[in-house]
Coordinates of C-alpha atoms in Angstrom, one line a residue:
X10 CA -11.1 54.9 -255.3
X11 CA -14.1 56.9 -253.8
X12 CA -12.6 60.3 -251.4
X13 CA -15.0 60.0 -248.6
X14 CA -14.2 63.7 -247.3
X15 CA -12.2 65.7 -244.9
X16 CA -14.1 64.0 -242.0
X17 CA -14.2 66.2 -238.6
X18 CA -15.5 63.4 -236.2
X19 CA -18.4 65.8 -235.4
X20 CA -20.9 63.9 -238.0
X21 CA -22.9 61.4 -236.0
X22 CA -23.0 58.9 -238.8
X23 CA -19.2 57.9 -238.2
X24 CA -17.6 55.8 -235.7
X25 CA -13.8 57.6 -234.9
X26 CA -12.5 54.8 -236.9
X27 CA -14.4 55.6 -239.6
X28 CA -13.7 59.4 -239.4
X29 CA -9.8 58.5 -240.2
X30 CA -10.7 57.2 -243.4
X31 CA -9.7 59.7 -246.0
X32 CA -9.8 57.3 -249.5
X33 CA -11.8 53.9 -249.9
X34 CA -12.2 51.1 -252.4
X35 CA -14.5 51.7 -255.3
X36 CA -17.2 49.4 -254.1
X37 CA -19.0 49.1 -257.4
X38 CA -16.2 46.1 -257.5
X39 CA -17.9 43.7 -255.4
X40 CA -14.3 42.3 -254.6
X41 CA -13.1 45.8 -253.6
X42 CA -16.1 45.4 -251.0
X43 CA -14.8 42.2 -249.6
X44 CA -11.4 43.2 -249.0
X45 CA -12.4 46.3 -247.8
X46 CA -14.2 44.6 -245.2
X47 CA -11.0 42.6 -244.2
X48 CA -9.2 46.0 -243.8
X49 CA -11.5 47.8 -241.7
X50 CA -11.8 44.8 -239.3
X51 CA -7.9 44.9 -238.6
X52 CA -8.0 48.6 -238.2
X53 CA -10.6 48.7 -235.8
X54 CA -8.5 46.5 -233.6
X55 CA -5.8 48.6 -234.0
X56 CA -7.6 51.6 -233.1
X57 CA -9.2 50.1 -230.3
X58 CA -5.6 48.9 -229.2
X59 CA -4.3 53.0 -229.3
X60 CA -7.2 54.1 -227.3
X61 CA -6.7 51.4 -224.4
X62 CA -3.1 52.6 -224.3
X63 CA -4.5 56.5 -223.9
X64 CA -2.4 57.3 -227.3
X65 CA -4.5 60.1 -229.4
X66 CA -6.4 59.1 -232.2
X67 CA -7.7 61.8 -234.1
X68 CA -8.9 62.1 -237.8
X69 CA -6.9 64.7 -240.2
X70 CA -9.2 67.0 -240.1
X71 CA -9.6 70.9 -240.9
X72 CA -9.5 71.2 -237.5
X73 CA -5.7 69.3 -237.1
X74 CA -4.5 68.8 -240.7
X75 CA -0.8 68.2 -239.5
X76 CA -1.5 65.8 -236.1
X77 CA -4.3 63.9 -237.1
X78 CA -4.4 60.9 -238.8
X79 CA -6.1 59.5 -242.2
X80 CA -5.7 56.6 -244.2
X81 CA -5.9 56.2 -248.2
X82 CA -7.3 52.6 -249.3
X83 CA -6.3 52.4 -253.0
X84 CA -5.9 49.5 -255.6
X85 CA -3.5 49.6 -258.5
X86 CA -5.1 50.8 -261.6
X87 CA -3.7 50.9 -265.4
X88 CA -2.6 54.6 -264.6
X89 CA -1.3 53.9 -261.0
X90 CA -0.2 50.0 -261.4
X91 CA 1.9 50.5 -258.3
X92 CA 0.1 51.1 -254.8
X93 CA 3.0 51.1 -252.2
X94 CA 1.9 50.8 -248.6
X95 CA 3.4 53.4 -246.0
X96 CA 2.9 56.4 -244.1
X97 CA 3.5 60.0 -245.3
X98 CA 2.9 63.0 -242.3
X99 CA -0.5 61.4 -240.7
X100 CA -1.6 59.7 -244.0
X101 CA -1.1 56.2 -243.7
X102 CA -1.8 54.3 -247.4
X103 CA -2.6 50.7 -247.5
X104 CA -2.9 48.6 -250.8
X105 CA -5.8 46.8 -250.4
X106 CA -4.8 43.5 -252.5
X107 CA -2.7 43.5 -248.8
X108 CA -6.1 41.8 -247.5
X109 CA -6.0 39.1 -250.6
X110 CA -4.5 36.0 -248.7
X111 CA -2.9 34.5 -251.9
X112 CA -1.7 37.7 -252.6
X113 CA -0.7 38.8 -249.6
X114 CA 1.2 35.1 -248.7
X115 CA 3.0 35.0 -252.2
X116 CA 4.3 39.0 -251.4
X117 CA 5.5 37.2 -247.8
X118 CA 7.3 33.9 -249.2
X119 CA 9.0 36.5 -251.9
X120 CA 10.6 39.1 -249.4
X121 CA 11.6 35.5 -247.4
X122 CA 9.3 37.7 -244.4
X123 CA 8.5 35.0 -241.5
X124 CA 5.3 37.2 -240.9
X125 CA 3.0 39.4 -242.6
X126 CA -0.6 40.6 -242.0
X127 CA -3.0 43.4 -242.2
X128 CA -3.0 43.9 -238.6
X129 CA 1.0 43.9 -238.6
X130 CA 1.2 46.5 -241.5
X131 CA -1.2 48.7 -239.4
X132 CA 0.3 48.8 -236.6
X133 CA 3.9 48.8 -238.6
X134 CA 2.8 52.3 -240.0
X135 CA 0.7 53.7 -237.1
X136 CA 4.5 53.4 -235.5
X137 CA 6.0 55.9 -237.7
X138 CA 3.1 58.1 -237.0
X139 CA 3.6 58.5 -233.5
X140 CA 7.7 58.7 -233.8
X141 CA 6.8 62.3 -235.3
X142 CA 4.1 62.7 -232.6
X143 CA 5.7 61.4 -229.1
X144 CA 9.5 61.4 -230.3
X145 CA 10.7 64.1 -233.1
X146 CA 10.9 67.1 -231.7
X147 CA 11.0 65.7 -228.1
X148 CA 12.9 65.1 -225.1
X149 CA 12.9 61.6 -226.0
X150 CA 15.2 62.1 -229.3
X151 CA 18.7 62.3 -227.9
X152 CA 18.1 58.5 -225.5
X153 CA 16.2 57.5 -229.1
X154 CA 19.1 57.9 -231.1
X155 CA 21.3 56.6 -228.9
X156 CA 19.3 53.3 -228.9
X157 CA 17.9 52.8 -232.7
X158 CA 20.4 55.4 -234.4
X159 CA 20.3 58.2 -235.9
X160 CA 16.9 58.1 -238.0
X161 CA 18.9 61.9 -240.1
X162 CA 20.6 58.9 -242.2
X163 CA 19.5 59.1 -245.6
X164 CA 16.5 57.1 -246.1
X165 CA 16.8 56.5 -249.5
X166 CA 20.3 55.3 -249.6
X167 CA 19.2 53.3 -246.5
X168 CA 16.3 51.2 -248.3
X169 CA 18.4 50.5 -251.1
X170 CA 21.1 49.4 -249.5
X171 CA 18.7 46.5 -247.5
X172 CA 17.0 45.6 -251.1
X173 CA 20.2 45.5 -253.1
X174 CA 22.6 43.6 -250.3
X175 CA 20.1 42.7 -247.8
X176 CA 20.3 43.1 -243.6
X177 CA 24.2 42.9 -242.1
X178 CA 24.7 38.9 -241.3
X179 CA 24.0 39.4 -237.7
X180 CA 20.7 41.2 -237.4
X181 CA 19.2 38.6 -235.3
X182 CA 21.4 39.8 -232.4
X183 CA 20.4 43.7 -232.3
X184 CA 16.8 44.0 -234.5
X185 CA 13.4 42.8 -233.7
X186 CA 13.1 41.4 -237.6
X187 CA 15.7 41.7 -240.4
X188 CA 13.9 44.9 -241.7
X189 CA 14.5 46.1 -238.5
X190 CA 18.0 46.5 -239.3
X191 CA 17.1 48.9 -242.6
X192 CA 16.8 52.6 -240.8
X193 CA 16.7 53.7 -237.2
X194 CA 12.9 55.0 -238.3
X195 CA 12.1 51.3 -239.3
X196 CA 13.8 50.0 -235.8
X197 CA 11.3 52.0 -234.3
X198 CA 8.1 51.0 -236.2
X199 CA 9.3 47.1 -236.2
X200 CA 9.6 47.3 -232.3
X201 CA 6.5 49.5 -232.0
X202 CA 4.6 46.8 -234.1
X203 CA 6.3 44.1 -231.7
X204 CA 5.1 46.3 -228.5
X205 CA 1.2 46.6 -230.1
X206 CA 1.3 42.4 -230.5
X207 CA 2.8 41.7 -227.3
X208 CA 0.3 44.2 -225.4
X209 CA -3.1 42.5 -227.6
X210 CA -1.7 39.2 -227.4
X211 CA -1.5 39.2 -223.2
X212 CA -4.6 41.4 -222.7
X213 CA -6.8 39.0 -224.7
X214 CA -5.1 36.4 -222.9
X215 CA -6.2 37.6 -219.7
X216 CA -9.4 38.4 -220.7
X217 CA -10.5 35.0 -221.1
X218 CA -9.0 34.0 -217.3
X219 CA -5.1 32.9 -219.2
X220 CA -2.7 33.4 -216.6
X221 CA 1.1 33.6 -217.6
X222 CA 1.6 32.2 -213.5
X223 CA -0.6 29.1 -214.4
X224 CA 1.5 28.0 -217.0
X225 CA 3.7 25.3 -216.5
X226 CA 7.1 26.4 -218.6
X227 CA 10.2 27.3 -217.8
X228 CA 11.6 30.2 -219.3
X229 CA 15.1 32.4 -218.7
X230 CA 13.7 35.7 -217.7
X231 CA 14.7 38.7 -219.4
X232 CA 16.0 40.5 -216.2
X233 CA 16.9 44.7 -215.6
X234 CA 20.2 43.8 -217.6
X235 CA 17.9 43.9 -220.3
X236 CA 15.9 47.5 -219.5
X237 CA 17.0 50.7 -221.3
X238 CA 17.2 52.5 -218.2
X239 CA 18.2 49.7 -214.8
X240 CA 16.8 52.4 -212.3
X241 CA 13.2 52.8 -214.5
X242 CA 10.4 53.3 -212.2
X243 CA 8.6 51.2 -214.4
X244 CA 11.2 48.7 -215.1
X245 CA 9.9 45.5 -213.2
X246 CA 6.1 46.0 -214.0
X247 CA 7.8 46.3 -217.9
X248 CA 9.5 42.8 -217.2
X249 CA 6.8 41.1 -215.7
X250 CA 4.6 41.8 -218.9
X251 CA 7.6 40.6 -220.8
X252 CA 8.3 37.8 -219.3
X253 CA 4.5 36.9 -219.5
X254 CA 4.0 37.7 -222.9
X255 CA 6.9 35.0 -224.1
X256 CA 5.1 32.5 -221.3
X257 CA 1.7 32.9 -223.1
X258 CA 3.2 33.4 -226.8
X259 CA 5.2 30.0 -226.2
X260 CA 2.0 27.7 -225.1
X261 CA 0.0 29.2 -228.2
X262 CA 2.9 28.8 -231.0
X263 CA 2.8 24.8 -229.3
X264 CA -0.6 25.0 -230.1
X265 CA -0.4 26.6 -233.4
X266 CA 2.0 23.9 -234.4
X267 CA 0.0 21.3 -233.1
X268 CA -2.5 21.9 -235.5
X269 CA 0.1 22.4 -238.2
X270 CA -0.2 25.8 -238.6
X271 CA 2.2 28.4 -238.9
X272 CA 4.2 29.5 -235.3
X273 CA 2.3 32.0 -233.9
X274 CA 5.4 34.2 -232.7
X275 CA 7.4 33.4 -235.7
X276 CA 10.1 35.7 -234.0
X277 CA 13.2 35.5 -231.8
X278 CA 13.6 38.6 -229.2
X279 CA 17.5 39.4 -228.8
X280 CA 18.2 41.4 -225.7
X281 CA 19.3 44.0 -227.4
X282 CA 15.9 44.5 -228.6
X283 CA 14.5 44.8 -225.3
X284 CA 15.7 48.2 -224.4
X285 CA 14.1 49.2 -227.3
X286 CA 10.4 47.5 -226.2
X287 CA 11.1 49.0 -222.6
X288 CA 11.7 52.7 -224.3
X289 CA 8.3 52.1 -226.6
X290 CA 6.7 51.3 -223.6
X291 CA 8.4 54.3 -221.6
X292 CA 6.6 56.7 -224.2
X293 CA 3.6 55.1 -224.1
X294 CA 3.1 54.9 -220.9
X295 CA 4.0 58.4 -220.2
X296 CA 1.3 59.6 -222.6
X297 CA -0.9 57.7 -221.2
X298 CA -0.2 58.9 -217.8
X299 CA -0.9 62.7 -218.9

């Protein structure tokens, strides 16, 4: 692994992206090079994503070593043969064999996961980075626990208890995916992930003239039954999008499967889960609006 630096942003020779890389590949492995080209393709998508949404992206720098953000791009070695992909106070580490497809697919089909990408780790992670920047410590936290739990639950015990006995038997009713169901922080990043597809998904849509009105489906709307807060100011424009999305997502998982490829949405969105996209949104979109 080569440390590229405690990168301020300032030098002219780095996109942002770039400047929130902290650790990357030894690229004297020509194979490291590869997959490290994989990896920064999905995060520059993400990144792109944040800044359309107004969220802040900033590099951990020496100018904002405890709100900025850096990822570590490591390999297992003989010395470390165990790279474990999560985020730690800004620093966001990501095994690269994560952008080996056979890898990557064989990791999937062994956790029985319906979905797993580079993209989907990204913004997986990115989630739990901005629960400690819009929600800890916020006005937010008392209506977030009351939705996702109580994320002062030990961690630990929590993760344990989901590899050991697996999620409770009716997940599908409250969580977003079965992992979901492990910790109120993993609620959050699980639905944020969900909220970062759903937003790419419809905007890309739209940006090549794919209207959710043109499409000729019937759907049962999720309705403001379904919204964390009834009286939300942004509650219908939040439904409209919604409703959209699954519009959109359904005519391209027909198409996926057309071709014999996997669904595209491999998912099933309970209504309980929607007060939680609707909240995601809610602290977005008041950033955003700042």
């Amino acid at each position: 692994m080569i440390p590229i630096g405690d990168a301020t942003g300032k030098d002219t020779k780095f996109c942002l992206a770039c400047t929130l890389n902290r650790t990357i590949p030894n690229l004297s492995n020509a194979e490291n090079g590869r997959l490290w080209g994989l990896i920064e393709v999905a995060k520059r998508r993400l990144v792109s994503s944040l800044l359309a949404l107004g969220l802040p992206v900033e590099p951990k720098s020496a100018a904002d070593p405890e709100r900025g953000i850096a990822f570590d791009f490591l390999s297992p070695t003989d010395h470390h043969p165990r790279v474990i992909t999560g985020h730690d106070n800004g620093v966001i580490t990501l095994n690269i064999e994560e952008a080996d497809d056979a890898k990557r697919e064989k990791i999937r089909a062994a956790m029985h996961e319906p979905y797993r990408t580079l993209l989907g780790h990204f913004r997986h992670e990115i989630g739990h980075y901005y629960w400690d920047r819009l929600v800890r410590d916020s006005e937010w936290l008392d209506d977030y626990r009351a939705l996702f739990g109580d994320e002062r639950a030990d961690y630990a015990t929590a993760l344990r208890r989901h590899y050991e006995n697996g999620p409770p038997a009716d997940w599908p009713q409250h969580f977003v995916t079965s992992y979901a169901s492990t910790h109120p922080w993993e609620d959050w990043a699980e639905t944020w992930a969900h909220y970062l597809h759903m937003v790419d998904t419809l905007d890309t849509a739209h940006s090549f003239g794919l209207e959710a009105h043109e499409v000729d489906l019937e759907i049962e709307p999720f309705t403001t039954n379904d919204l964390w807060r009834i009286d939300a100011e942004n509650g219908e424009a939040f439904l409209r999008f919604l409703n959209d999305w699954i519009r959109i997502a359904t005519v391209v998982t027909e198409l996926s499967r057309s071709m014999g490829q996997p669904d595209f949405y491999p998912f099933s969105l309970p209504h309980a889960a929607i007060s939680k996209l609707h909240f995601v949104h809610s602290t977005v979109q008041r950033v955003g609006n700042l």
